[in-house]
mmCIF file of C-alpha atoms and ligand atoms in Angstrom:
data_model
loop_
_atom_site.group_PDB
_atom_site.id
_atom_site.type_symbol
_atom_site.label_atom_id
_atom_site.label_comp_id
_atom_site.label_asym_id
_atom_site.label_seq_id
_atom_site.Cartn_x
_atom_site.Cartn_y
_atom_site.Cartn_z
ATOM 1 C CA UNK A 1 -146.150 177.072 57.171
ATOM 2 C CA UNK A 2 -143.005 178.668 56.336
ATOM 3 C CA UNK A 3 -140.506 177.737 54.146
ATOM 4 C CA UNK A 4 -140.768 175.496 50.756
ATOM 5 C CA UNK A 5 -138.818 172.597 49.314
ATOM 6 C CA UNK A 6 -135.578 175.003 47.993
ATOM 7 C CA UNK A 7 -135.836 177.042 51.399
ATOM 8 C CA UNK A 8 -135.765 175.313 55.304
ATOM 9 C CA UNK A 9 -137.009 177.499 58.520
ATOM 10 C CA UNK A 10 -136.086 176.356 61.199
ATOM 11 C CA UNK A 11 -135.993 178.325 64.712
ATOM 12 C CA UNK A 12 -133.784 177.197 68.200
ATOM 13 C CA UNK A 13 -133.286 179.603 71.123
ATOM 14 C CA UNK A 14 -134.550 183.050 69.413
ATOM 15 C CA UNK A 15 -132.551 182.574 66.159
ATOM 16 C CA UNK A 16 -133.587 181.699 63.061
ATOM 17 C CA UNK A 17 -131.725 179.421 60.605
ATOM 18 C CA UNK A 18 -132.974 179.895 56.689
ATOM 19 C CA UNK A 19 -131.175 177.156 54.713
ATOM 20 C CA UNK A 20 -131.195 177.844 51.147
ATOM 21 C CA UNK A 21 -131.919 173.972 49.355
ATOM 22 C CA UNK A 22 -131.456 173.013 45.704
ATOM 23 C CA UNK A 23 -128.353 170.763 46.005
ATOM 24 C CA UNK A 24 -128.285 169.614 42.752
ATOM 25 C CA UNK A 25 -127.816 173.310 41.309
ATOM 26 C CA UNK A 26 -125.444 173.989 43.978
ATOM 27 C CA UNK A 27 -128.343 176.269 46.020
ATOM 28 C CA UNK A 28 -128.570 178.329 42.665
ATOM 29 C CA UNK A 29 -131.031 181.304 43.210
ATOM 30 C CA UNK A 30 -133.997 181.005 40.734
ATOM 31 C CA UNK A 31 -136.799 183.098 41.021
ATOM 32 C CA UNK A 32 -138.836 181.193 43.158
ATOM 33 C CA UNK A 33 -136.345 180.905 45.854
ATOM 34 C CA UNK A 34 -135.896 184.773 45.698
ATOM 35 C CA UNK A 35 -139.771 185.142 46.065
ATOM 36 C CA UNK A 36 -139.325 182.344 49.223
ATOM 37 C CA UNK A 37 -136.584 184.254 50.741
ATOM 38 C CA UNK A 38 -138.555 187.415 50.461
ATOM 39 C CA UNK A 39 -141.609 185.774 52.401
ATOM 40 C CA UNK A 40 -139.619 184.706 54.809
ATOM 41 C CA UNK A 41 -137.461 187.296 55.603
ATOM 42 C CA UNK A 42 -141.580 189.347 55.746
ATOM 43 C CA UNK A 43 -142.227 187.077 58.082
ATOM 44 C CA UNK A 44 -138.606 187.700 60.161
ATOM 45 C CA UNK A 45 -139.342 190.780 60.135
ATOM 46 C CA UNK A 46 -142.904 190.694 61.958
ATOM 47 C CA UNK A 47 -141.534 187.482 64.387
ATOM 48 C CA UNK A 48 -138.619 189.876 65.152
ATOM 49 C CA UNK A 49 -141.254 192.897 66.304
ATOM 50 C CA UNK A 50 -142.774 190.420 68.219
ATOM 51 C CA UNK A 51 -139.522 189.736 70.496
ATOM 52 C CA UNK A 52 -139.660 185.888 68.773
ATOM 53 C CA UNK A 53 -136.724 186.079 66.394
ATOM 54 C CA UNK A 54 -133.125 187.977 67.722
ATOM 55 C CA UNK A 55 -131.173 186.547 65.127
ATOM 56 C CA UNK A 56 -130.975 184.979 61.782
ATOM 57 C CA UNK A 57 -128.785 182.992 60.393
ATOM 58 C CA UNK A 58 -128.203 182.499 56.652
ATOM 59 C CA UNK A 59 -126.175 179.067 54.560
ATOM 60 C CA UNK A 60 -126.593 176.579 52.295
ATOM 61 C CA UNK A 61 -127.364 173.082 52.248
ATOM 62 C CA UNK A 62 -124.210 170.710 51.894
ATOM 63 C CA UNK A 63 -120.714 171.401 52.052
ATOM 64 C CA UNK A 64 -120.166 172.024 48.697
ATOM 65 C CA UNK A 65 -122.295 175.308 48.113
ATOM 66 C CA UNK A 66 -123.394 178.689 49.446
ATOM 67 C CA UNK A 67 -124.997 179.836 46.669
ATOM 68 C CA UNK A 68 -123.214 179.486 43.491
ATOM 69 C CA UNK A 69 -125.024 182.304 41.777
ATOM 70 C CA UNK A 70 -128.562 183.697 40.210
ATOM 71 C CA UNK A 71 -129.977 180.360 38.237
ATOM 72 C CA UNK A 72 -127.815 180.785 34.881
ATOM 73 C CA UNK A 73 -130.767 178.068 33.466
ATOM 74 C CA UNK A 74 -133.376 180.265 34.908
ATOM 75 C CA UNK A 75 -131.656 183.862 33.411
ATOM 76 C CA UNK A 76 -130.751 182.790 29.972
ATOM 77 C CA UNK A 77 -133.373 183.152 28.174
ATOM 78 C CA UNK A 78 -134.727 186.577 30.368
ATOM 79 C CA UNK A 79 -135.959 189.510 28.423
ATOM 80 C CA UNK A 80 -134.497 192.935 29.309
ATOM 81 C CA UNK A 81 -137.790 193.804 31.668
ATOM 82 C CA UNK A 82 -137.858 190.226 32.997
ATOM 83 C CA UNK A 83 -133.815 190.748 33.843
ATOM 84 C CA UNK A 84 -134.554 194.142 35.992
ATOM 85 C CA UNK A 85 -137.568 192.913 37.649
ATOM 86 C CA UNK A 86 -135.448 189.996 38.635
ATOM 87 C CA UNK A 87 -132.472 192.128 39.489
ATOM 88 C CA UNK A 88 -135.466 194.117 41.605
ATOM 89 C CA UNK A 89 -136.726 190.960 43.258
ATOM 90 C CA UNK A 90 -132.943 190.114 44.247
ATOM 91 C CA UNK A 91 -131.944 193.611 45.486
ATOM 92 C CA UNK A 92 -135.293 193.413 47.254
ATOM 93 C CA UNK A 93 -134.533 190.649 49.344
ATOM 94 C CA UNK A 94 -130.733 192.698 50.110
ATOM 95 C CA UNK A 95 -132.708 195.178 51.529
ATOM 96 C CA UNK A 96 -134.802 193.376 53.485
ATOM 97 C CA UNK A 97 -131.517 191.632 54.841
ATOM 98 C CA UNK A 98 -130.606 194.882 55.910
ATOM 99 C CA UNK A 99 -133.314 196.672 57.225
ATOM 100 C CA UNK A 100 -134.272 193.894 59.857
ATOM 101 C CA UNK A 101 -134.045 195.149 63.543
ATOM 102 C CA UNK A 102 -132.168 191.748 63.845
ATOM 103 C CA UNK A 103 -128.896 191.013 63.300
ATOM 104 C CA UNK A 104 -128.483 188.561 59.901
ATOM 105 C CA UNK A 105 -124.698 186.437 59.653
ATOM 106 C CA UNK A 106 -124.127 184.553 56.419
ATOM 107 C CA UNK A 107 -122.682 181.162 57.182
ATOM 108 C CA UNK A 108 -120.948 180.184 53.983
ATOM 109 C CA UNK A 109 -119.230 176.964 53.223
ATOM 110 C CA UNK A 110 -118.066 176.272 49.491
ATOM 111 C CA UNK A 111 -119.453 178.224 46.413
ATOM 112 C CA UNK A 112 -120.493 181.557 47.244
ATOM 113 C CA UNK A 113 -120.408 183.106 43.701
ATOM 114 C CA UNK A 114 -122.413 185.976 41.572
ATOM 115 C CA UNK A 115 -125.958 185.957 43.291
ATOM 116 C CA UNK A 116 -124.531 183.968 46.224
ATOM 117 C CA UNK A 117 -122.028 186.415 47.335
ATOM 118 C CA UNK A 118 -123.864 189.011 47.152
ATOM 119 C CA UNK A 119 -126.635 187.221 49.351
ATOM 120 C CA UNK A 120 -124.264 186.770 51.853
ATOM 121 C CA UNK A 121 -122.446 190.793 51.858
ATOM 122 C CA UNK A 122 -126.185 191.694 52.190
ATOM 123 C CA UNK A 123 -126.123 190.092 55.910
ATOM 124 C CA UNK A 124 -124.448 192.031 58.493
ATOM 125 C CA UNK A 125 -121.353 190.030 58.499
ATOM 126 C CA UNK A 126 -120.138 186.471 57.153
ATOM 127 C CA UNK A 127 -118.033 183.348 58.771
ATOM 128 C CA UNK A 128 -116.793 181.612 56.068
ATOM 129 C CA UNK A 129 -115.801 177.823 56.061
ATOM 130 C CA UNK A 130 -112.097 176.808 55.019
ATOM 131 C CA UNK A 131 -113.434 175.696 51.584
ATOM 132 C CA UNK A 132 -115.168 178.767 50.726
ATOM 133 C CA UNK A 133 -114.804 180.367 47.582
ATOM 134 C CA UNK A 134 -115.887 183.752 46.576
ATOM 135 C CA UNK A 135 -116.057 185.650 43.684
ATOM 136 C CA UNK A 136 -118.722 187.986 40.927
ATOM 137 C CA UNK A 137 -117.680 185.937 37.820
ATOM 138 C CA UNK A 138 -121.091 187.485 35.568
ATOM 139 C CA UNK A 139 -118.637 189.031 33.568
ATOM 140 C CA UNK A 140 -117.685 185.357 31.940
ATOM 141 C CA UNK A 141 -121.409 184.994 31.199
ATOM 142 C CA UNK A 142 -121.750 188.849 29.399
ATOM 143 C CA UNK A 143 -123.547 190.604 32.417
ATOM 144 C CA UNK A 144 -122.063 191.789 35.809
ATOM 145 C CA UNK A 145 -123.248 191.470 39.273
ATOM 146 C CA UNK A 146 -127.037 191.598 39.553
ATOM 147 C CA UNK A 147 -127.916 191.659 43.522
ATOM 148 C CA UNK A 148 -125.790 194.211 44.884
ATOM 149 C CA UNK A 149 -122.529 193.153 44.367
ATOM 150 C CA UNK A 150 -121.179 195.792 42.290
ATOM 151 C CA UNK A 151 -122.150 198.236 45.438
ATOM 152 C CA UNK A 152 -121.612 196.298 48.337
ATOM 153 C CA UNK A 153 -118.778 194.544 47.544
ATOM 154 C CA UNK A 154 -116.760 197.756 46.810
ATOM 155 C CA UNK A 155 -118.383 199.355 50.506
ATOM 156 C CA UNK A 156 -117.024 196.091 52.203
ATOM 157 C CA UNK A 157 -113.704 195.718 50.557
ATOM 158 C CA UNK A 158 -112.760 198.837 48.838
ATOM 159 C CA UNK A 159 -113.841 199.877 45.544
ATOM 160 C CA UNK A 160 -110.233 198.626 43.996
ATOM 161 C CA UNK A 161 -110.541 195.154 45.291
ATOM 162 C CA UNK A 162 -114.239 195.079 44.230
ATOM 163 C CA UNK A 163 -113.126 196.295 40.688
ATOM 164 C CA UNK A 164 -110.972 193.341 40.514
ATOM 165 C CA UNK A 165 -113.122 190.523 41.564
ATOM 166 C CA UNK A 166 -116.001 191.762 39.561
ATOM 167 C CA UNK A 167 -113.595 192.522 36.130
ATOM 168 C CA UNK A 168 -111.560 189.538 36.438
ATOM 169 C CA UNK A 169 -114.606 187.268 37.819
ATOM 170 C CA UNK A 170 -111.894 185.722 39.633
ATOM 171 C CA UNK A 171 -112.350 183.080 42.834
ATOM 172 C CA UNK A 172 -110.839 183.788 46.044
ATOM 173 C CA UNK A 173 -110.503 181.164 48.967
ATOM 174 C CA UNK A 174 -111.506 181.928 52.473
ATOM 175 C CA UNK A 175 -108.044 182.935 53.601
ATOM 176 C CA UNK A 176 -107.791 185.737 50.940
ATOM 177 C CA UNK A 177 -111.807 186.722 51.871
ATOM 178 C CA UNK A 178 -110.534 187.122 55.741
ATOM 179 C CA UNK A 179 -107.767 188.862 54.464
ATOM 180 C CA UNK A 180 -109.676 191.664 52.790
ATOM 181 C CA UNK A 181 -112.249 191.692 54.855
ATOM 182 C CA UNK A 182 -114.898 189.957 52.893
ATOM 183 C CA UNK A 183 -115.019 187.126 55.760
ATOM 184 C CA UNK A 184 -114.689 187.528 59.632
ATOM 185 C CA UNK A 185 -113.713 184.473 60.628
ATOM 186 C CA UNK A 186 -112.544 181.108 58.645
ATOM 187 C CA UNK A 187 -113.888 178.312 60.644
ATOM 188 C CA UNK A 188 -113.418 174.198 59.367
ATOM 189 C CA UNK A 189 -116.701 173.057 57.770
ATOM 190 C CA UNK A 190 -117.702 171.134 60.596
ATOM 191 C CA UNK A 191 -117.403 174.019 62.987
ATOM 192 C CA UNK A 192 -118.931 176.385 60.277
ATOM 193 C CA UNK A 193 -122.924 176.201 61.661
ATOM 194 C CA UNK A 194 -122.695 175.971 65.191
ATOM 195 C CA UNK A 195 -120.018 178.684 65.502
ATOM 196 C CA UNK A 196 -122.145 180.924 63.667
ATOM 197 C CA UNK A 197 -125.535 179.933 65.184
ATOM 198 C CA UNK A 198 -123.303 180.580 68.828
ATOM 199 C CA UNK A 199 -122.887 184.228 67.345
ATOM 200 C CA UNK A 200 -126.172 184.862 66.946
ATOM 201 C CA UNK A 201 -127.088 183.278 70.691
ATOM 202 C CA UNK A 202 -124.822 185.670 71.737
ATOM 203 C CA UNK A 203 -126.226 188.512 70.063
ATOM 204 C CA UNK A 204 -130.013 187.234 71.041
ATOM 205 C CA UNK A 205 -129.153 187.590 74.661
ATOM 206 C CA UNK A 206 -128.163 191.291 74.313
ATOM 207 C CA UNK A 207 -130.449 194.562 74.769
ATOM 208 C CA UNK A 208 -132.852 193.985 71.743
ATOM 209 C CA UNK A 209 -133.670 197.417 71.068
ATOM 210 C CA UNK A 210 -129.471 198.384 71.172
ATOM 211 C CA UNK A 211 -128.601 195.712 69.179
ATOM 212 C CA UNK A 212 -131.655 196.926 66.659
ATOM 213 C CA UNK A 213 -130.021 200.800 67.123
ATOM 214 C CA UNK A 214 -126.420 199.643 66.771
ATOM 215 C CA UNK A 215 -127.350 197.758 63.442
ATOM 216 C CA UNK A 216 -129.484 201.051 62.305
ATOM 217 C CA UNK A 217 -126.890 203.447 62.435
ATOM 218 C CA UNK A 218 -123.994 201.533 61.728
ATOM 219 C CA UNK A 219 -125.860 200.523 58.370
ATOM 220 C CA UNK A 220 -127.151 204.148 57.897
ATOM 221 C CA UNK A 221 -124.353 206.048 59.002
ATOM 222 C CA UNK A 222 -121.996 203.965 56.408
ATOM 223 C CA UNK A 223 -123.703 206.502 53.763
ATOM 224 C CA UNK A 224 -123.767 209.758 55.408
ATOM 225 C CA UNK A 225 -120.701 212.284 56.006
ATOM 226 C CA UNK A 226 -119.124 211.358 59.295
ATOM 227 C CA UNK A 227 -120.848 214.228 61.111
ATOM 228 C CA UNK A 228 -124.548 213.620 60.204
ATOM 229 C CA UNK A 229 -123.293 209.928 60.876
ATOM 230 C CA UNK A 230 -121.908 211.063 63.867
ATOM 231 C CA UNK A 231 -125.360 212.987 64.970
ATOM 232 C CA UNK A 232 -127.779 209.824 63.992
ATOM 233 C CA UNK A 233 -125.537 207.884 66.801
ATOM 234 C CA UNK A 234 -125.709 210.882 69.669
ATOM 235 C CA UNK A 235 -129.792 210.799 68.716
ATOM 236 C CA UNK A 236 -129.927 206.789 69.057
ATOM 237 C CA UNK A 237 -127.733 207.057 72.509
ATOM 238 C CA UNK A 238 -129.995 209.322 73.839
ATOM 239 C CA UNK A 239 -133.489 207.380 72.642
ATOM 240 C CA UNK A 240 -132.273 204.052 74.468
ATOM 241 C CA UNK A 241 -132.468 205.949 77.476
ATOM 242 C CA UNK A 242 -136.139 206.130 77.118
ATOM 243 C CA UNK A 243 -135.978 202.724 76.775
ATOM 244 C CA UNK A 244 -136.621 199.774 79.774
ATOM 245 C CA UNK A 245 -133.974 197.657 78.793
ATOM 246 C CA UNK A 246 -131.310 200.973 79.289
ATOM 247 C CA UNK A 247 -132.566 200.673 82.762
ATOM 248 C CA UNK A 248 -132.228 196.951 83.135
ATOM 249 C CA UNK A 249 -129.048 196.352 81.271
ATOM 250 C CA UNK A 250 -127.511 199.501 83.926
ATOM 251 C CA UNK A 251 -129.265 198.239 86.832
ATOM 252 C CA UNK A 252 -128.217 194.756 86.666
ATOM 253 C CA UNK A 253 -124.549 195.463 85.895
ATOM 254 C CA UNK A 254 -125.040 197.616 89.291
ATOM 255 C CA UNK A 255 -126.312 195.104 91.197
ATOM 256 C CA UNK A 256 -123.920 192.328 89.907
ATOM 257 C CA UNK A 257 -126.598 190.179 88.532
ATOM 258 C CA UNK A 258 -127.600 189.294 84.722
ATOM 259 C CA UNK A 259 -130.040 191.675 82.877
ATOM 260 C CA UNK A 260 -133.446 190.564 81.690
ATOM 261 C CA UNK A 261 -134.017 192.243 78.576
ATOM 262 C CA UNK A 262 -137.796 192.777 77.550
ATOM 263 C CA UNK A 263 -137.287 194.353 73.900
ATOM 264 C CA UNK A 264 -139.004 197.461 75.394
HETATM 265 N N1 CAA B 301 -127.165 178.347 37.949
HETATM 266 C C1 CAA B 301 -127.735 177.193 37.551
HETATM 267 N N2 CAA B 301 -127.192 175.967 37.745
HETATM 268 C C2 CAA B 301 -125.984 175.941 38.343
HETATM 269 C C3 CAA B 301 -125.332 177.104 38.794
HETATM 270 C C4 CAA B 301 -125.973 178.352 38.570
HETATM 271 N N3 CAA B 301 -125.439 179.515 38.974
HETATM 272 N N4 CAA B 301 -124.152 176.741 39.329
HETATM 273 C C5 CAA B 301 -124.086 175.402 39.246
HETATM 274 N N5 CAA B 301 -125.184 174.904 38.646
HETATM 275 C C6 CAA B 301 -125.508 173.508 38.363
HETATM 276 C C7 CAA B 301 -124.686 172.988 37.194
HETATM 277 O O1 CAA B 301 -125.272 173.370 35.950
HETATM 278 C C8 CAA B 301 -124.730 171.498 37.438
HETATM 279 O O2 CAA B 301 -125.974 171.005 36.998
HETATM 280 P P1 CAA B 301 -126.051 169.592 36.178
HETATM 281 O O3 CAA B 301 -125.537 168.587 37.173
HETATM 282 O O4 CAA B 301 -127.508 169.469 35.899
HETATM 283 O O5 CAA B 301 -125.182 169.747 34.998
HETATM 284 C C9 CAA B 301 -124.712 171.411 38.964
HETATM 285 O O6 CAA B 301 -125.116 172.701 39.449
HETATM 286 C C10 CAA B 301 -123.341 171.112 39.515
HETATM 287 O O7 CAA B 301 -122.436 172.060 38.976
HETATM 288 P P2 CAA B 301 -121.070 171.676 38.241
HETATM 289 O O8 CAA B 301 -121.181 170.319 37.595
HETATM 290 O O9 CAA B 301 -120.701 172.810 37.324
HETATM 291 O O10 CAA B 301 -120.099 171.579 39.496
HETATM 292 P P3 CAA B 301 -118.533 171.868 39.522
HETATM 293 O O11 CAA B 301 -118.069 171.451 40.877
HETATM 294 O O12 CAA B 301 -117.848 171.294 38.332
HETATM 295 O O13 CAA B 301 -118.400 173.467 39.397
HETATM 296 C C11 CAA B 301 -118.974 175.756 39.931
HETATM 297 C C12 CAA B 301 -118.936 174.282 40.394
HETATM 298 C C13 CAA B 301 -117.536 176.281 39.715
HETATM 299 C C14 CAA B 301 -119.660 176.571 40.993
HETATM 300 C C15 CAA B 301 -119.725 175.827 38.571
HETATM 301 O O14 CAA B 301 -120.967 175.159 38.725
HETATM 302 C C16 CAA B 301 -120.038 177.228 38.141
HETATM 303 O O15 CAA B 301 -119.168 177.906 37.607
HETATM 304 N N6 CAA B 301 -121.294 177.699 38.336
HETATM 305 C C17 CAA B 301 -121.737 178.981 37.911
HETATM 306 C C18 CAA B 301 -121.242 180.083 38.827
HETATM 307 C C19 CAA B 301 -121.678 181.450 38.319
HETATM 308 O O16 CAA B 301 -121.352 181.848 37.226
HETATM 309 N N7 CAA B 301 -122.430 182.194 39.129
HETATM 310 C C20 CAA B 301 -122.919 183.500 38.783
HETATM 311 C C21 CAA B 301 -124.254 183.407 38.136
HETATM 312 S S1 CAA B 301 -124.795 184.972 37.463
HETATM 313 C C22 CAA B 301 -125.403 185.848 38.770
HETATM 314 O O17 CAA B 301 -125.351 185.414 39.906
HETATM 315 C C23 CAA B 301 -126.027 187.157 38.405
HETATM 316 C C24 CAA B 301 -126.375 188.020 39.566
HETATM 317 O O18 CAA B 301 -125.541 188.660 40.148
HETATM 318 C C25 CAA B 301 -127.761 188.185 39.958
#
């Protein structure tokens, strides 16, 4: 069965919703939730192939917390190799966030600090509820960002605005994350799941094998110079035109009816 006690599976419609669960350390990441998330994003990945999955979904139980960071209990004691195979294990499951043919949205309500922000800027874009709070504050504990954030962070909101958040291990509130472009939306608590989960419906009922191009490129393009970025998006154009769904999605816009995607 999927899942464990700190991490919930649970699929509706094509989209998968992975609820991080250890309330009482405000959904802290300790090593056996990163190993959890890693077997189930494996398994995303495979369910995805097999047209099951179109979209994930990624929060944390209660109100009160995202993620509020890598398990400070859990790190403390951590020996220099035990600290980068952890930092591994976490960057690990960033990648695997990122290189699913699916699209991933971080639903974040409350804490979403260190470990926890950078679990959500490894999905493909977050909704934020109004009493989210961001921030890398591993400089008040003597390390810095761990999972990413030092990377992503600065590719998301500029490398100034990273600089500050992750020297100042300042907080910011949802407002200030839409503002810089940390968030896309700012939704009330209530309306934080089942906007997000709508999202990914949304996405689910599109072109599979676009929606797994558009991801690709946009994510690998974000590296290259603009014109090899530009070239890896005239090559994935072209493909999808070898593609069944090119000649469904077409076809049923001609003929005024809705398209029946197949994934192939
Ligand atoms: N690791 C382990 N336990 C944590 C935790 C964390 N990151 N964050 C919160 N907890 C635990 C607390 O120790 C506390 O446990 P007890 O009840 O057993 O004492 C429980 O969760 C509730 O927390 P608080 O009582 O502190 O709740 P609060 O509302 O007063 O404060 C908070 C909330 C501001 C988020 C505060 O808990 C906090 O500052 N947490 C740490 C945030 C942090 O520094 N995160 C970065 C970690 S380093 C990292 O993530 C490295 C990396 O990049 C890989």
């Amino acid at each position: 069965m999927l899942g464990t006690d700190t991490l919930l599976v649970s699929d509706d419609a094509r989209v998968r919703v992975v609820t991080i669960s250890r309330p009482k350390a405000l959904n802290a990441l300790n090593p056996e939730v990163i190993a959890g998330l890693a077997q189930v994003l494996d398994d995303t990945a495979a369910a995805a192939r097999a047209g099951q999955v179109r979209a994930l979904v990624l929060t944390g139980a209660g109100e009160k917390s995202f993620v509020a960071g890598a398990d400070i209990a859990a790190m403390a004691d951590m020996s220099e190799g035990t600290a980068r195979e952890f930092a591994r294990a976490g960057h690990g499951v960033g990648e695997a966030l990122a290189g699913l043919p699916i699209p991933t949205i971080a639903a974040v309500g409350g804490f979403a600090l260190g470990g926890g922000c950078e679990l959500a800027l490894a999905c493909d874009f977050i909704y934020a509820a109004e009493n989210a709070k961001f921030g890398q504050p591993e400089v008040k504990l003597g390390v810095i960002p761990g999972f990413g954030g030092t990377q992503r962070l600065a590719r998301r909101v500029g490398l100034a605005r990273a600089l500050e958040l992750c020297l100042t291990g300042d907080t910011i509130d949802a407002a200030e994350a839409l503002r810089i472009g940390l968030a896309n939306r700012v939704l009330p608590a209530a309306e934080l799941l089942p906007a997000t989960i709508a999202t990914a419906k949304k996405i689910a009922e599109m072109g599979p094998v676009a929606v797994a191009e558009a991801k690709r490129v946009l994510h690998a393009g974000a590296g290259l110079p603009l014109a090899q970025a530009n070239a890896l998006e005239i090559e994935a154009f072209a493909g999808l035109f070898a593609t069944a769904d090119q000649k469904e999605g077409m076809a049923a816009f001609l003929g005024k009816r809705k398209p029946e995607f197949r994934g192939e």
